[in-house]
Coordinates of C-alpha atoms in Angstrom, one line a residue:
Chain A
X1 CA 0.0 -0.1 -0.1
X2 CA 2.7 2.5 0.9
X3 CA 4.4 1.5 -2.4
X4 CA 1.0 2.5 -4.2
X5 CA 0.8 5.8 -2.2
X6 CA 4.5 6.6 -3.0
X7 CA 3.8 6.5 -6.8
X8 CA 1.0 9.0 -6.4
X9 CA 3.2 11.3 -4.2
X10 CA 5.9 11.0 -6.7
X11 CA 3.5 11.6 -9.6
X12 CA 1.8 14.7 -8.0
X13 CA 5.2 16.3 -7.1
X14 CA 6.3 15.7 -10.6
X15 CA 3.2 17.2 -12.3
X16 CA 3.4 20.2 -9.9
X17 CA 7.1 20.3 -10.1
X18 CA 7.5 20.3 -6.4
X19 CA 10.2 17.4 -6.4
X20 CA 13.6 18.4 -5.4
X21 CA 16.5 18.0 -7.8
X22 CA 17.6 14.9 -6.2
X23 CA 14.2 13.2 -6.1
X24 CA 13.5 14.2 -9.9
X25 CA 16.9 12.4 -10.6
X26 CA 16.1 9.3 -8.9
X27 CA 12.7 9.1 -10.4
X28 CA 14.1 9.4 -13.9
X29 CA 16.7 6.7 -13.3
X30 CA 13.8 4.4 -12.2
X31 CA 11.7 5.1 -15.0
X32 CA 14.5 4.3 -17.3
X33 CA 15.3 1.1 -15.6
X34 CA 12.1 -0.4 -14.1
X35 CA 9.6 -1.0 -17.0
X36 CA 6.6 -1.9 -14.7
X37 CA 7.2 0.9 -12.4
X38 CA 7.2 3.3 -15.7
X39 CA 3.9 1.8 -16.8
X40 CA 2.3 2.3 -13.4
X41 CA 3.9 5.9 -13.0
X42 CA 2.5 6.9 -16.5
X43 CA -1.0 5.8 -15.9
X44 CA -0.9 7.6 -12.1
X45 CA 0.2 10.7 -13.9
X46 CA -2.2 10.4 -16.7
X47 CA -5.0 10.0 -14.0
X48 CA -4.1 13.1 -12.2
X49 CA -3.8 15.2 -15.4
X50 CA -7.4 13.8 -16.2
X51 CA -8.5 14.7 -12.9
X52 CA -7.0 18.4 -12.7
X53 CA -8.4 19.0 -16.3
X54 CA -11.8 17.7 -15.4
X55 CA -11.9 19.9 -12.4
X56 CA -10.8 23.0 -14.4
X57 CA -13.2 22.8 -16.9
X58 CA -16.1 22.1 -14.3
X59 CA -15.3 25.2 -12.6
X60 CA -15.2 27.1 -15.9
X61 CA -18.5 25.9 -16.8
X62 CA -19.8 27.0 -13.3
X63 CA -18.7 30.3 -14.4
X64 CA -20.5 30.4 -17.6
X65 CA -23.6 29.0 -15.8
X66 CA -23.6 32.0 -13.4
X67 CA -22.9 34.4 -15.9
X68 CA -25.9 33.0 -18.0
X69 CA -28.1 33.3 -14.9
X70 CA -27.1 36.7 -14.3
X71 CA -28.0 37.7 -17.9
X72 CA -31.3 36.0 -17.8
X73 CA -32.4 37.6 -14.5
X74 CA -31.2 41.0 -16.0
X75 CA -33.2 40.3 -19.4
X76 CA -36.2 39.0 -17.4
X77 CA -36.8 42.1 -15.6
X78 CA -36.6 44.2 -18.9
X79 CA -39.7 44.6 -20.9
X80 CA -40.0 42.0 -23.7
X81 CA -40.4 43.2 -27.2
X82 CA -40.0 40.8 -30.6
X83 CA -39.0 42.5 -33.5
X84 CA -40.3 41.2 -36.8
X85 CA -37.9 41.4 -39.8
X86 CA -36.7 44.2 -41.5
X87 CA -38.9 44.2 -44.6
X88 CA -42.2 44.4 -42.2
X89 CA -40.9 48.0 -41.5
X90 CA -42.4 49.1 -44.7
X91 CA -45.8 48.8 -42.9
X92 CA -44.5 51.7 -41.2
X93 CA -44.5 53.8 -44.3
X94 CA -47.7 52.5 -45.5
X95 CA -49.5 53.2 -42.3
X96 CA -47.6 56.3 -41.3
X97 CA -49.7 58.3 -39.1
X98 CA -52.5 55.6 -38.7
X99 CA -53.1 54.3 -35.5
X100 CA -54.3 51.0 -35.7
X101 CA -57.7 49.2 -34.8
X102 CA -61.2 48.5 -35.6
X103 CA -64.2 50.3 -34.8
X104 CA -66.5 50.0 -32.0
X105 CA -69.2 49.1 -34.4
X106 CA -70.5 45.9 -33.5
X107 CA -74.1 45.5 -32.2
X108 CA -72.9 43.7 -29.4
X109 CA -71.1 46.6 -28.2
X110 CA -73.7 49.1 -28.9
X111 CA -76.6 47.1 -27.5
X112 CA -74.8 46.0 -24.3
X113 CA -72.9 49.0 -23.4
X114 CA -75.5 51.7 -23.8
X115 CA -75.2 52.8 -20.2
X116 CA -72.0 51.9 -19.8
X117 CA -70.2 53.1 -23.0
X118 CA -67.4 55.0 -21.2
X119 CA -66.5 51.9 -19.0
X120 CA -66.1 49.6 -21.9
X121 CA -64.4 50.9 -24.8
X122 CA -63.0 48.0 -26.4
X123 CA -59.8 48.0 -28.5
X124 CA -60.7 51.2 -30.2
X125 CA -58.5 53.8 -31.8
X126 CA -58.7 56.8 -34.0
X127 CA -59.6 56.1 -37.8
X128 CA -57.4 58.2 -40.1
X129 CA -57.7 58.4 -43.6
X130 CA -54.5 58.2 -45.8
X131 CA -54.7 60.1 -48.7
X132 CA -52.3 60.4 -51.5
X133 CA -49.5 58.9 -49.8
X134 CA -46.8 58.5 -52.4
X135 CA -45.2 55.1 -53.0
X136 CA -42.2 55.3 -51.0
X137 CA -39.0 53.4 -51.6
X138 CA -39.4 51.7 -48.3
X139 CA -42.4 49.8 -49.8
X140 CA -40.4 47.6 -52.4
X141 CA -41.9 44.4 -52.2
X142 CA -40.5 41.1 -52.0
X143 CA -41.2 40.0 -55.4
X144 CA -43.7 41.0 -58.5
X145 CA -46.1 38.3 -57.1
X146 CA -46.8 40.0 -53.7
X147 CA -46.7 43.4 -55.6
X148 CA -49.4 42.4 -57.6
X149 CA -51.3 41.8 -54.5
X150 CA -50.5 44.6 -52.8
X151 CA -53.9 46.5 -51.8
X152 CA -54.5 50.0 -52.9
X153 CA -54.4 52.4 -50.0
X154 CA -57.8 53.8 -48.6
X155 CA -59.0 53.8 -45.4
X156 CA -57.3 51.3 -43.3
X157 CA -57.6 49.6 -39.9
X158 CA -56.1 46.6 -38.7
X159 CA -56.1 43.9 -36.0
X160 CA -54.5 40.4 -35.4
X161 CA -55.4 37.1 -36.8
X162 CA -54.2 33.7 -36.4
X163 CA -54.1 30.5 -38.3
X164 CA -56.6 27.7 -37.8
X165 CA -55.1 25.5 -40.4
X166 CA -51.6 26.0 -42.4
X167 CA -53.5 26.3 -45.8
X168 CA -54.9 29.7 -44.8
X169 CA -57.9 29.4 -42.7
X170 CA -57.6 32.3 -40.1
X171 CA -59.7 33.5 -37.0
X172 CA -60.0 37.1 -35.9
X173 CA -62.4 39.4 -34.6
X174 CA -65.7 40.3 -36.2
X175 CA -65.6 43.9 -35.1
X176 CA -62.1 43.9 -36.9
X177 CA -63.5 43.0 -40.3
X178 CA -67.0 44.5 -40.1
X179 CA -67.8 46.5 -43.2
X180 CA -64.7 45.8 -45.1
X181 CA -64.5 46.4 -48.7
X182 CA -61.4 44.2 -48.7
X183 CA -59.1 42.1 -46.6
X184 CA -55.6 41.5 -46.7
X185 CA -53.6 39.7 -44.2
X186 CA -49.7 40.3 -43.8
X187 CA -47.7 37.4 -42.5
X188 CA -44.5 37.4 -40.6
X189 CA -42.1 38.0 -43.7
X190 CA -44.2 41.0 -44.6
X191 CA -45.9 39.5 -47.7
X192 CA -49.6 40.6 -48.3
X193 CA -52.6 38.1 -49.1
X194 CA -55.8 38.8 -50.1
X195 CA -58.3 37.2 -47.8
X196 CA -62.2 36.8 -47.7
X197 CA -64.8 36.3 -44.8
X198 CA -66.0 32.7 -44.7
X199 CA -68.4 33.2 -41.7
X200 CA -68.8 35.1 -38.9
X201 CA -70.7 35.5 -35.7
X202 CA -71.5 39.4 -34.8
X203 CA -72.7 38.2 -31.2
X204 CA -69.6 36.2 -30.3
X205 CA -67.5 38.7 -32.3
X206 CA -65.6 36.0 -34.4
X207 CA -64.9 35.7 -37.9
X208 CA -63.4 33.2 -40.0
X209 CA -61.2 34.3 -43.0
X210 CA -59.7 32.4 -45.7
X211 CA -56.6 33.5 -47.6
X212 CA -57.8 33.5 -51.6
X213 CA -54.6 31.9 -52.9
X214 CA -54.8 28.2 -53.1
X215 CA -51.2 28.1 -52.9
X216 CA -50.9 29.9 -49.6
X217 CA -49.3 28.3 -46.7
X218 CA -48.4 29.8 -43.3
X219 CA -45.3 27.8 -42.9
X220 CA -43.4 25.5 -45.2
X221 CA -42.8 22.9 -42.7
X222 CA -45.7 21.7 -41.4
X223 CA -48.7 22.4 -39.2
X224 CA -50.2 24.6 -36.8
X225 CA -48.0 24.2 -33.4
X226 CA -50.9 25.2 -30.9
X227 CA -54.0 23.3 -30.3
X228 CA -57.4 24.6 -29.3
X229 CA -58.7 24.1 -25.8
X230 CA -62.2 22.6 -26.0
X231 CA -63.2 23.2 -22.5
X232 CA -63.1 26.2 -20.5
X233 CA -59.6 26.8 -18.8
X234 CA -59.6 27.7 -14.9
X235 CA -59.3 30.6 -13.1
X236 CA -55.7 31.9 -12.6
X237 CA -54.4 30.0 -15.6
X238 CA -51.2 31.5 -16.9
X239 CA -51.7 32.9 -20.3
X240 CA -49.9 35.0 -23.0
X241 CA -50.8 36.7 -26.4
X242 CA -48.8 37.6 -29.5
X243 CA -50.5 40.6 -31.4
X244 CA -49.6 43.3 -33.6
X245 CA -50.7 46.8 -31.9
X246 CA -47.8 48.4 -33.9
X247 CA -45.4 47.6 -36.9
X248 CA -43.8 44.7 -34.8
X249 CA -45.4 41.9 -33.0
X250 CA -45.9 42.4 -29.2
X251 CA -45.8 39.7 -26.6
X252 CA -47.7 39.9 -23.3
X253 CA -48.7 37.8 -20.5
X254 CA -51.3 37.4 -17.8
X255 CA -53.7 35.1 -16.3
X256 CA -57.4 34.4 -16.5
X257 CA -59.0 36.6 -13.9
X258 CA -62.7 35.5 -14.3
X259 CA -64.3 32.6 -15.9
X260 CA -67.1 35.1 -17.5
X261 CA -66.4 38.0 -19.6
X262 CA -67.9 41.5 -20.0
X263 CA -71.1 41.7 -17.8
X264 CA -71.1 38.0 -17.0
X265 CA -70.9 37.0 -20.7
X266 CA -70.2 33.2 -20.6
X267 CA -68.6 33.1 -23.9
X268 CA -65.9 35.2 -22.7
X269 CA -63.1 35.1 -20.3
X270 CA -61.9 38.2 -18.3
X271 CA -58.3 38.5 -18.4
X272 CA -55.6 40.3 -16.7
X273 CA -53.5 40.9 -19.7
X274 CA -52.0 44.3 -21.0
X275 CA -53.3 44.6 -24.6
X276 CA -53.5 47.4 -27.0
X277 CA -55.5 48.5 -29.9
X278 CA -54.8 46.2 -32.9
X279 CA -54.4 43.5 -30.6
X280 CA -58.0 42.5 -31.3
X281 CA -58.0 39.0 -32.6
X282 CA -54.8 37.9 -31.3
X283 CA -54.5 34.5 -29.6
X284 CA -54.7 33.8 -25.8
X285 CA -52.4 30.8 -25.3
X286 CA -51.9 28.8 -22.3
X287 CA -48.4 27.3 -21.0
X288 CA -49.4 24.0 -22.7
X289 CA -49.6 25.5 -26.1
X290 CA -53.2 25.6 -26.4
X291 CA -55.1 28.5 -27.5
X292 CA -57.8 29.2 -25.0
X293 CA -59.3 32.2 -26.3
X294 CA -59.4 35.4 -28.7
X295 CA -58.7 38.7 -27.5
X296 CA -61.8 40.8 -28.2
X297 CA -62.0 44.1 -26.3
X298 CA -60.5 45.9 -22.9
X299 CA -62.0 48.0 -20.2
X300 CA -61.0 51.5 -20.8
X301 CA -60.4 52.6 -17.4
X302 CA -58.1 49.6 -16.5
X303 CA -54.9 49.1 -18.0
X304 CA -54.8 45.3 -18.3
X305 CA -58.3 44.1 -17.8
X306 CA -58.9 42.4 -21.3
X307 CA -61.6 40.1 -22.4
X308 CA -61.3 37.4 -24.7
X309 CA -63.8 35.1 -26.6
X310 CA -63.3 31.3 -25.5
X311 CA -61.8 29.1 -27.9
X312 CA -65.0 26.8 -27.0
X313 CA -67.4 29.4 -28.5
X314 CA -65.1 29.8 -31.5
X315 CA -65.2 25.8 -32.1
X316 CA -68.9 25.9 -31.7
X317 CA -69.3 28.3 -34.6
X318 CA -66.6 26.5 -36.6
X319 CA -68.6 23.1 -36.3
X320 CA -71.7 24.9 -37.8
X321 CA -70.3 26.4 -41.0
X322 CA -70.5 24.6 -44.4
X323 CA -66.7 24.5 -44.8
X324 CA -66.1 22.7 -41.7
X325 CA -65.1 19.5 -43.4
X326 CA -62.5 21.7 -45.0
X327 CA -60.8 22.9 -41.9
X328 CA -58.5 20.5 -40.4
X329 CA -57.6 21.9 -36.9
X330 CA -54.4 20.9 -35.1
X331 CA -55.0 17.8 -33.2
X332 CA -52.4 18.4 -30.4
X333 CA -50.0 21.3 -29.2
X334 CA -46.3 20.9 -30.2
X335 CA -45.3 23.6 -27.9
X336 CA -45.9 21.7 -24.5
X337 CA -42.0 20.9 -23.8
X338 CA -40.9 24.1 -25.3
X339 CA -39.4 27.2 -23.4
X340 CA -41.5 30.4 -24.1
X341 CA -39.3 32.1 -26.6
X342 CA -39.2 28.9 -28.4
X343 CA -43.0 28.7 -28.4
X344 CA -43.2 32.3 -29.6
X345 CA -40.9 31.7 -32.2
X346 CA -43.1 29.0 -33.6
X347 CA -46.4 30.9 -32.9
X348 CA -45.1 33.7 -35.0
X349 CA -45.1 32.2 -38.2
X350 CA -49.1 31.4 -37.7
X351 CA -50.1 35.0 -36.7
X352 CA -50.7 37.8 -39.0
X353 CA -51.8 41.3 -39.3
X354 CA -55.4 41.5 -40.7
X355 CA -55.6 44.9 -42.7
X356 CA -59.2 46.3 -43.5
X357 CA -59.8 48.6 -46.3
X358 CA -63.2 50.4 -46.3
Chain B
X1 CA -3.5 47.1 -34.0
X2 CA -0.8 45.9 -32.0
X3 CA -2.7 47.3 -29.0
X4 CA -6.1 45.4 -29.8
X5 CA -3.9 42.1 -30.6
X6 CA -2.5 42.5 -27.0
X7 CA -6.0 42.8 -25.6
X8 CA -7.3 39.8 -27.4
X9 CA -4.2 37.8 -25.7
X10 CA -5.1 39.3 -22.6
X11 CA -8.8 38.1 -22.9
X12 CA -7.6 34.6 -24.0
X13 CA -5.3 34.4 -20.8
X14 CA -8.3 35.6 -18.6
X15 CA -10.6 32.8 -20.0
X16 CA -7.6 30.3 -19.6
X17 CA -7.7 31.2 -15.9
X18 CA -11.3 31.3 -15.4
X19 CA -11.1 35.1 -14.6
X20 CA -14.7 35.6 -14.0
X21 CA -14.7 39.2 -15.1
X22 CA -13.0 38.9 -18.2
X23 CA -15.2 35.7 -18.9
X24 CA -18.2 37.8 -18.3
X25 CA -17.0 40.5 -20.9
X26 CA -16.4 38.0 -23.7
X27 CA -19.7 36.2 -22.8
X28 CA -21.8 39.6 -22.9
X29 CA -20.0 40.7 -26.1
X30 CA -20.9 37.6 -28.0
X31 CA -23.7 35.5 -26.7
X32 CA -26.6 37.5 -28.2
X33 CA -25.1 37.0 -32.1
X34 CA -25.1 33.2 -31.3
X35 CA -28.6 33.0 -29.6
X36 CA -30.2 35.0 -32.7
X37 CA -28.4 32.9 -35.4
X38 CA -29.5 29.6 -33.7
X39 CA -32.9 30.9 -33.0
X40 CA -33.1 31.7 -36.7
X41 CA -32.5 28.1 -37.5
X42 CA -34.8 26.0 -35.6
X43 CA -33.5 26.4 -32.2
X44 CA -34.6 28.2 -29.0
X45 CA -32.8 30.8 -27.0
X46 CA -31.7 28.1 -24.4
X47 CA -30.3 26.2 -27.3
X48 CA -28.1 29.2 -28.3
X49 CA -27.1 29.5 -24.9
X50 CA -26.0 26.1 -24.5
X51 CA -24.3 26.1 -28.1
X52 CA -22.4 29.3 -27.0
X53 CA -21.2 27.9 -23.7
X54 CA -19.9 24.9 -25.5
X55 CA -17.9 27.2 -27.8
X56 CA -16.6 29.2 -24.8
X57 CA -15.6 25.8 -23.2
X58 CA -13.7 24.9 -26.5
X59 CA -11.9 28.2 -26.5
X60 CA -11.1 27.6 -22.7
X61 CA -9.4 24.4 -23.3
X62 CA -7.5 25.6 -26.4
X63 CA -6.3 28.6 -24.3
X64 CA -4.8 26.3 -21.7
X65 CA -2.0 26.0 -24.1
X66 CA 0.2 28.8 -23.7
X67 CA 1.2 28.7 -27.3
X68 CA -2.1 28.9 -28.5
X69 CA -2.9 32.0 -30.8
X70 CA -6.1 32.8 -32.4
X71 CA -5.6 33.8 -36.1
X72 CA -9.0 35.6 -35.9
X73 CA -10.7 37.7 -33.3
X74 CA -12.3 35.8 -30.3
X75 CA -15.8 37.0 -31.3
X76 CA -15.2 35.4 -34.8
X77 CA -14.0 32.3 -33.6
X78 CA -16.7 31.8 -30.8
X79 CA -19.5 32.3 -33.5
X80 CA -18.0 30.3 -36.3
X81 CA -17.6 27.2 -33.6
X82 CA -21.2 27.9 -32.5
X83 CA -22.7 27.4 -35.8
X84 CA -20.6 24.3 -36.5
X85 CA -21.9 23.0 -33.0
X86 CA -25.4 23.7 -34.0
X87 CA -25.2 22.3 -37.6
X88 CA -23.8 19.0 -35.8
X89 CA -26.5 19.0 -33.3
X90 CA -29.4 19.0 -35.9
X91 CA -27.6 16.3 -37.8
X92 CA -27.7 14.3 -34.8
X93 CA -31.2 14.9 -34.1
X94 CA -31.7 13.9 -37.7
X95 CA -33.3 17.1 -38.4
X96 CA -31.6 18.0 -41.5
X97 CA -30.3 21.2 -41.6
X98 CA -31.2 23.5 -44.4
X99 CA -28.3 25.7 -44.1
X100 CA -24.6 25.1 -44.1
X101 CA -22.6 26.3 -40.9
X102 CA -20.1 28.1 -43.3
X103 CA -22.7 30.1 -45.1
X104 CA -21.1 33.5 -44.0
X105 CA -18.5 32.6 -46.8
X106 CA -15.9 34.3 -44.6
X107 CA -14.1 31.3 -43.8
X108 CA -12.1 29.1 -46.5
X109 CA -12.0 25.3 -46.3
X110 CA -8.6 25.1 -44.2
X111 CA -10.1 27.0 -41.1
X112 CA -13.4 25.3 -41.3
X113 CA -11.5 22.0 -41.0
X114 CA -9.7 23.7 -38.0
X115 CA -13.2 24.5 -36.5
X116 CA -14.6 20.9 -37.1
X117 CA -11.4 19.4 -35.5
X118 CA -11.7 21.8 -32.3
X119 CA -15.0 20.5 -31.7
X120 CA -14.2 16.9 -32.2
X121 CA -11.3 17.0 -30.0
X122 CA -13.5 18.5 -27.4
X123 CA -16.1 15.6 -27.9
X124 CA -13.4 13.1 -27.2
X125 CA -12.3 15.1 -24.1
X126 CA -15.7 15.1 -22.9
X127 CA -16.3 11.4 -23.4
X128 CA -13.2 11.0 -21.3
X129 CA -14.3 13.3 -18.6
X130 CA -17.6 11.2 -18.4
X131 CA -15.8 8.0 -17.9
X132 CA -13.9 9.6 -15.3
X133 CA -16.9 10.9 -13.4
X134 CA -18.5 7.7 -13.7
X135 CA -15.7 6.1 -12.2
X136 CA -15.8 8.7 -9.3
X137 CA -19.4 8.0 -8.8
X138 CA -18.8 4.3 -8.2
X139 CA -16.2 5.0 -5.8
X140 CA -18.5 5.4 -2.9
X141 CA -17.9 7.7 0.3
X142 CA -15.7 9.3 1.6
X143 CA -13.7 8.9 -1.5
X144 CA -16.1 10.5 -3.9
X145 CA -16.6 13.7 -1.7
X146 CA -12.8 13.8 -0.9
X147 CA -11.6 13.7 -4.6
X148 CA -14.4 16.0 -5.7
X149 CA -13.7 18.7 -3.1
X150 CA -10.0 18.5 -4.0
X151 CA -10.2 18.3 -7.9
X152 CA -13.6 19.7 -8.8
X153 CA -13.9 22.5 -5.8
X154 CA -10.2 23.3 -5.8
X155 CA -10.1 23.0 -1.8
X156 CA -6.8 22.7 0.0
X157 CA -5.7 19.6 1.8
X158 CA -6.0 21.7 4.9
X159 CA -9.8 22.5 4.3
X160 CA -10.5 18.8 3.3
X161 CA -8.8 17.5 6.4
X162 CA -11.2 19.9 8.5
X163 CA -14.4 18.8 6.3
X164 CA -13.6 15.2 6.7
X165 CA -12.5 14.9 10.3
X166 CA -8.7 14.0 9.6
X167 CA -6.4 15.1 12.4
X168 CA -4.0 16.5 10.0
X169 CA -3.4 17.3 6.2
X170 CA -1.2 14.5 6.0
X171 CA -3.6 12.0 7.0
X172 CA -6.2 13.3 4.5
X173 CA -3.4 13.2 1.8
X174 CA -2.7 9.4 2.8
X175 CA -6.7 8.9 2.4
X176 CA -6.6 10.8 -0.9
X177 CA -3.8 8.6 -2.3
X178 CA -5.8 5.2 -1.3
X179 CA -8.7 6.9 -2.9
X180 CA -6.8 7.5 -6.3
X181 CA -5.5 3.9 -6.5
X182 CA -9.0 2.7 -6.1
X183 CA -10.3 5.3 -8.8
X184 CA -7.5 4.1 -11.1
X185 CA -8.6 0.6 -10.8
X186 CA -12.1 1.4 -11.7
X187 CA -11.1 3.6 -14.5
X188 CA -8.9 1.4 -16.5
X189 CA -11.3 -1.6 -15.9
X190 CA -14.0 0.2 -17.5
X191 CA -11.7 1.1 -20.0
X192 CA -10.8 -2.7 -20.7
X193 CA -14.5 -3.6 -20.7
X194 CA -15.3 -0.9 -23.4

């Protein structure tokens, strides 16, 4: 045993260069003459070297981990905003001066909120007419095809929509599309596509649209990543949304604060979720990646009290339309195990701006 | 020029010595670019972090060699290596990448091979370290904790004697040598059986 210990002592001293000159000399002599010892010594010093290197790397990786943790805490405390790709910016030129959003025009809002209009001003914003804005260079379109599809500029409002299926069935709010002469959606990459209303339910404030081009797909690879919740979700469920209140997509998160919506409407949820004009029609998604509702309006006096039509109500409407058999809804969510930013990345491909021209 | 080269060399030394401040500076200067790149190619922000940390580890190992000199900026190296790592990961997951890691067009074939070699060497190193860690796990107590405290946590024999209740550092050292002998047996048997 002491002989074994001696080898380690020598190997350690040799590696750390703490052997005396005499010790080094006698070690070298023994290494040269004793093959078995040389072999043992070699193994021992290799093992020590590995242990040292392994330990050094582990400590360095700990440093990396703690830096990463530090950065994460910093960024989580900062407001989150996700930029769209640059060519989306041309919307800024098109929509210069236009504050986005739809009208307060639905019967629902008028009938129900006659006494309380001031309390409940849904996601509503100034209508501004755009006249004679000259084509700006910023509006160079990706290719001729999309250029041909470019809508003429007239009065314009916008909301958010999201995919029911990859081939262009979209859900948004009825109040976004109401009274539209023409509808164009704008996808993540900035392309415009003409769409038309397939069906709507003014009371529920839901409209189903379809992109007219048969070749249209939201994403080249595959299917809608989220699913649709068939029942009503519970109080306190954490939810998030992605919408287009401005020329870039905005993420916000919150929770379900009541199982019934505005004035006890059982087709809706009441949410604690910051929402801005233009987010009408945006998906409300739970942590597992199931759509639980569609943003529809907000209480004007509160910063973050928002209402959403439940996915259950939307599914009921979907079942009753003639095109039901053409719409293949995603069966399961692919987002369950992903981190939030991964989920957002996937969902973004399936959300769009709904531009309304009147 | 001379000044910036000198600075880069100092950064490298800092990384090699696990200098927290310098490592953090290099980390902050470069991680976002890698994260964004990976996110644009089917990965998440966390994937981006993982890939970047692997690249940092490779640089750390390379910098252990005092002779080591980078022919490009540290940032360029980290980003390029990260690209190759992510490309490889996608291949391993059978998700055929629809891009090539060297799509930036900056690097010639020679440097590309150099990046690939660096990654490969690190992979082999990791396998070796994993075997070592496994052998340490099999050691049982108190050897496992003792070796870990000395080699991974960089504790002195004095501290270890206190922690494990040895009357003096020399006794702790004798115990350490015994543990090493057992570890060596476990490790090399595992190697033979492989």
